């Protein structure tokens, strides 16, 4: 019986080693990303501020779709596995020198600060979360709160990207003559992946809450 128990313990230890190594790697990566993110955010903020206060205008660009003649070109397939290969040449990039007005500066700072805040908050919460797991204390009330904050930040990233797209569309409509009459359309790249990730992480928070309550009940029982 003792020998069997000893074998089981050894097997458990062996199975835990890869997990421990993976957790250490994740923690190291998150720490590097955290400090690098702070440094890059500070550098980008300084460069943005210098640009606004040393120049009258800033380069603005946006990808748009527009109709042109012969927009679809037929290409030759290289193998029988492909058919009806076409090239659609209806995407383009609008670039302009946009004057640094008070509204444009405030808008740029708003999106920059909110984006950096959400990203750094996600990294910070994940650092704390994986640190407690590495210590062998995953089912804690703090971890439930951290997962919910992370889920909220992912969802807000999607909303922020939507607002950025609407802001870009508004600027183009205001600054480009006959933008609507030429049938231009702003290219949207948002895929709602942030909301999906947020929902998954929020469900994980509920799982950890259930584990926390079980752990608490077992402690009271003992």
CSV table of C-alpha atoms in Angstrom, one decimal:
chain,number,residue,atom,x,y,z
A,1,UNK,CA,0.0,0.0,0.0
A,2,UNK,CA,2.8,2.4,0.9
A,3,UNK,CA,4.6,1.6,-2.3
A,4,UNK,CA,1.5,2.3,-4.4
A,5,UNK,CA,1.0,5.6,-2.5
A,6,UNK,CA,4.7,6.5,-3.1
A,7,UNK,CA,4.3,5.8,-6.9
A,8,UNK,CA,1.1,7.9,-7.0
A,9,UNK,CA,2.9,10.8,-5.3
A,10,UNK,CA,5.9,10.5,-7.7
A,11,UNK,CA,3.5,10.5,-10.7
A,12,UNK,CA,1.8,13.6,-9.3
A,13,UNK,CA,5.1,15.4,-8.9
A,14,UNK,CA,6.1,14.5,-12.4
A,15,UNK,CA,2.9,15.8,-13.8
A,16,UNK,CA,3.2,19.0,-11.9
A,17,UNK,CA,6.7,19.9,-13.2
A,18,UNK,CA,5.6,20.9,-16.8
A,19,UNK,CA,2.8,23.0,-15.3
A,20,UNK,CA,5.2,24.7,-12.9
A,21,UNK,CA,7.6,25.4,-15.7
A,22,UNK,CA,4.8,26.9,-17.8
A,23,UNK,CA,3.6,29.1,-15.0
A,24,UNK,CA,7.1,30.4,-14.5
A,25,UNK,CA,7.4,31.2,-18.2
A,26,UNK,CA,4.1,33.0,-18.3
A,27,UNK,CA,5.0,35.0,-15.2
A,28,UNK,CA,8.4,36.0,-16.7
A,29,UNK,CA,6.7,37.0,-20.0
A,30,UNK,CA,4.0,39.0,-18.3
A,31,UNK,CA,6.6,40.9,-16.2
A,32,UNK,CA,8.7,41.7,-19.3
A,33,UNK,CA,5.6,42.9,-21.1
A,34,UNK,CA,4.4,44.9,-18.1
A,35,UNK,CA,7.6,46.9,-17.7
A,36,UNK,CA,8.2,47.2,-21.5
A,37,UNK,CA,4.6,48.4,-21.9
A,38,UNK,CA,5.0,51.1,-19.3
A,39,UNK,CA,8.2,52.3,-20.9
A,40,UNK,CA,6.8,52.3,-24.4
A,41,UNK,CA,3.6,54.1,-23.2
A,42,UNK,CA,5.6,56.8,-21.6
A,43,UNK,CA,7.8,57.2,-24.7
A,44,UNK,CA,4.8,57.3,-27.0
A,45,UNK,CA,3.1,59.9,-24.8
A,46,UNK,CA,6.2,62.1,-24.9
A,47,UNK,CA,6.6,61.8,-28.7
A,48,UNK,CA,2.9,62.6,-29.2
A,49,UNK,CA,3.1,65.6,-26.9
A,50,UNK,CA,6.2,66.9,-28.7
A,51,UNK,CA,4.5,66.4,-32.1
A,52,UNK,CA,1.4,68.4,-31.0
A,53,UNK,CA,3.4,71.3,-29.5
A,54,UNK,CA,6.1,71.6,-32.2
A,55,UNK,CA,4.0,71.2,-35.3
A,56,UNK,CA,0.8,72.7,-36.7
A,57,UNK,CA,-0.5,69.5,-38.2
A,58,UNK,CA,-0.3,65.7,-37.8
A,59,UNK,CA,-0.5,63.0,-40.5
A,60,UNK,CA,-3.9,61.3,-40.5
A,61,UNK,CA,-4.6,58.1,-42.4
A,62,UNK,CA,-7.5,55.8,-42.9
A,63,UNK,CA,-8.2,52.8,-45.1
A,64,UNK,CA,-11.3,53.1,-47.3
A,65,UNK,CA,-13.1,51.1,-50.0
A,66,UNK,CA,-14.1,52.9,-53.1
A,67,UNK,CA,-15.6,51.8,-56.5
A,68,UNK,CA,-13.3,52.0,-59.6
A,69,UNK,CA,-13.5,50.7,-63.1
A,70,UNK,CA,-12.3,47.2,-63.7
A,71,UNK,CA,-11.9,46.7,-60.0
A,72,UNK,CA,-11.9,42.9,-60.4
A,73,UNK,CA,-9.0,41.3,-62.3
A,74,UNK,CA,-9.0,37.6,-63.1
A,75,UNK,CA,-5.8,35.8,-62.1
A,76,UNK,CA,-4.3,32.4,-63.3
A,77,UNK,CA,-4.5,29.5,-60.9
A,78,UNK,CA,-1.3,27.7,-60.3
A,79,UNK,CA,-2.8,24.3,-59.4
A,80,UNK,CA,-6.2,22.6,-60.0
A,81,UNK,CA,-6.9,23.0,-56.3
A,82,UNK,CA,-7.8,26.7,-56.8
A,83,UNK,CA,-10.4,28.2,-59.1
A,84,UNK,CA,-12.0,31.6,-59.8
A,85,UNK,CA,-8.9,33.6,-58.5
A,86,UNK,CA,-9.6,37.3,-58.7
A,87,UNK,CA,-7.9,40.5,-57.5
A,88,UNK,CA,-10.2,43.1,-56.0
A,89,UNK,CA,-8.6,46.5,-56.2
A,90,UNK,CA,-11.1,48.6,-54.3
A,91,UNK,CA,-9.1,49.3,-51.1
A,92,UNK,CA,-7.1,52.4,-50.7
A,93,UNK,CA,-5.5,54.7,-48.1
A,94,UNK,CA,-6.6,58.3,-47.6
A,95,UNK,CA,-3.8,60.4,-46.1
A,96,UNK,CA,-3.9,64.1,-45.0
A,97,UNK,CA,-2.2,66.6,-42.9
A,98,UNK,CA,-4.7,67.3,-40.2
A,99,UNK,CA,-4.4,70.6,-38.3
A,100,UNK,CA,-3.7,70.2,-34.6
A,101,UNK,CA,-6.8,71.9,-33.3
A,102,UNK,CA,-7.9,71.6,-29.6
A,103,UNK,CA,-10.6,69.0,-30.5
A,104,UNK,CA,-8.2,66.9,-32.5
A,105,UNK,CA,-5.5,66.9,-29.8
A,106,UNK,CA,-8.1,66.0,-27.0
A,107,UNK,CA,-9.4,63.2,-29.2
A,108,UNK,CA,-6.0,61.8,-29.8
A,109,UNK,CA,-5.1,61.9,-26.1
A,110,UNK,CA,-8.4,60.4,-25.2
A,111,UNK,CA,-7.9,57.3,-27.4
A,112,UNK,CA,-4.3,57.0,-26.5
A,113,UNK,CA,-4.7,57.2,-22.7
A,114,UNK,CA,-7.8,54.9,-22.6
A,115,UNK,CA,-6.1,52.3,-24.8
A,116,UNK,CA,-2.9,52.2,-22.8
A,117,UNK,CA,-4.9,52.2,-19.5
A,118,UNK,CA,-6.9,49.1,-20.6
A,119,UNK,CA,-4.0,47.2,-22.0
A,120,UNK,CA,-1.8,47.9,-18.9
A,121,UNK,CA,-4.7,47.0,-16.6
A,122,UNK,CA,-5.1,43.6,-18.3
A,123,UNK,CA,-1.4,42.9,-18.0
A,124,UNK,CA,-1.3,44.0,-14.4
A,125,UNK,CA,-4.3,41.8,-13.4
A,126,UNK,CA,-2.9,38.8,-15.2
A,127,UNK,CA,0.4,39.2,-13.5
A,128,UNK,CA,-1.2,39.2,-10.1
A,129,UNK,CA,-3.5,36.3,-11.1
A,130,UNK,CA,-0.7,34.0,-12.2
A,131,UNK,CA,1.4,34.9,-9.2
A,132,UNK,CA,-1.2,33.5,-6.9
A,133,UNK,CA,-1.5,30.4,-9.0
A,134,UNK,CA,2.2,29.9,-8.8
A,135,UNK,CA,2.0,30.2,-5.0
A,136,UNK,CA,-0.6,27.4,-5.0
A,137,UNK,CA,-3.5,29.7,-4.0
A,138,UNK,CA,-5.7,30.0,-7.1
A,139,UNK,CA,-9.1,30.1,-5.4
A,140,UNK,CA,-9.0,33.5,-3.8
A,141,UNK,CA,-11.5,36.3,-3.7
A,142,UNK,CA,-8.9,38.6,-5.2
A,143,UNK,CA,-8.5,36.3,-8.3
A,144,UNK,CA,-12.3,36.5,-8.9
A,145,UNK,CA,-12.1,40.3,-8.9
A,146,UNK,CA,-9.0,40.3,-11.1
A,147,UNK,CA,-10.7,38.0,-13.7
A,148,UNK,CA,-13.8,40.2,-13.8
A,149,UNK,CA,-11.7,43.3,-14.3
A,150,UNK,CA,-9.8,41.6,-17.1
A,151,UNK,CA,-13.0,40.6,-18.8
A,152,UNK,CA,-14.4,44.1,-18.5
A,153,UNK,CA,-11.2,45.6,-20.0
A,154,UNK,CA,-11.3,43.2,-23.0
A,155,UNK,CA,-14.9,44.2,-23.7
A,156,UNK,CA,-14.1,47.9,-23.4
A,157,UNK,CA,-11.2,47.4,-25.9
A,158,UNK,CA,-13.8,46.4,-28.5
A,159,UNK,CA,-16.0,49.3,-27.7
A,160,UNK,CA,-13.0,51.7,-27.8
A,161,UNK,CA,-12.1,50.3,-31.3
A,162,UNK,CA,-15.7,50.9,-32.5
A,163,UNK,CA,-15.6,54.5,-31.1
A,164,UNK,CA,-12.2,55.0,-32.9
A,165,UNK,CA,-13.8,53.8,-36.2
A,166,UNK,CA,-16.7,56.2,-35.7
A,167,UNK,CA,-14.3,59.0,-35.0
A,168,UNK,CA,-12.3,58.2,-38.1
A,169,UNK,CA,-15.5,58.2,-40.2
A,170,UNK,CA,-16.6,61.5,-38.7
A,171,UNK,CA,-13.2,63.2,-39.5
A,172,UNK,CA,-13.3,61.9,-43.1
A,173,UNK,CA,-16.9,63.2,-43.6
A,174,UNK,CA,-15.9,66.6,-42.2
A,175,UNK,CA,-12.5,67.1,-43.9
A,176,UNK,CA,-12.9,65.4,-47.3
A,177,UNK,CA,-15.1,67.1,-49.8
A,178,UNK,CA,-17.9,65.0,-51.3
A,179,UNK,CA,-16.9,62.0,-49.3
A,180,UNK,CA,-20.4,60.4,-49.5
A,181,UNK,CA,-21.1,61.3,-53.1
A,182,UNK,CA,-17.9,59.4,-54.2
A,183,UNK,CA,-19.2,56.2,-52.4
A,184,UNK,CA,-16.2,55.9,-50.1
A,185,UNK,CA,-16.6,53.6,-47.2
A,186,UNK,CA,-14.3,53.3,-44.2
A,187,UNK,CA,-12.8,49.9,-43.8
A,188,UNK,CA,-13.8,48.4,-40.4
A,189,UNK,CA,-11.5,45.8,-39.0
A,190,UNK,CA,-13.2,45.2,-35.6
A,191,UNK,CA,-14.1,41.5,-35.1
A,192,UNK,CA,-15.7,41.6,-31.6
A,193,UNK,CA,-13.0,39.2,-30.3
A,194,UNK,CA,-12.6,41.4,-27.2
A,195,UNK,CA,-16.2,40.9,-26.2
A,196,UNK,CA,-15.9,37.1,-26.8
A,197,UNK,CA,-12.7,36.9,-24.7
A,198,UNK,CA,-14.3,39.0,-22.0
A,199,UNK,CA,-17.3,36.7,-21.8
A,200,UNK,CA,-15.0,33.6,-21.6
A,201,UNK,CA,-12.9,35.2,-18.9
A,202,UNK,CA,-16.0,36.2,-17.0
A,203,UNK,CA,-17.2,32.6,-17.0
A,204,UNK,CA,-13.8,31.6,-15.7
A,205,UNK,CA,-14.3,34.1,-12.8
A,206,UNK,CA,-17.6,32.3,-12.0
A,207,UNK,CA,-15.7,28.9,-11.9
A,208,UNK,CA,-13.1,30.4,-9.6
A,209,UNK,CA,-15.9,31.8,-7.4
A,210,UNK,CA,-17.4,28.4,-7.1
A,211,UNK,CA,-14.1,26.9,-6.2
A,212,UNK,CA,-13.5,29.6,-3.7
A,213,UNK,CA,-16.9,28.9,-2.0
A,214,UNK,CA,-16.2,25.2,-1.9
A,215,UNK,CA,-12.7,25.8,-0.4
A,216,UNK,CA,-14.3,28.1,2.2
A,217,UNK,CA,-17.0,25.5,3.1
A,218,UNK,CA,-14.4,22.8,3.4
A,219,UNK,CA,-12.3,25.0,5.7
A,220,UNK,CA,-15.3,25.7,7.9
A,221,UNK,CA,-16.2,22.0,8.0
A,222,UNK,CA,-12.7,21.0,9.1
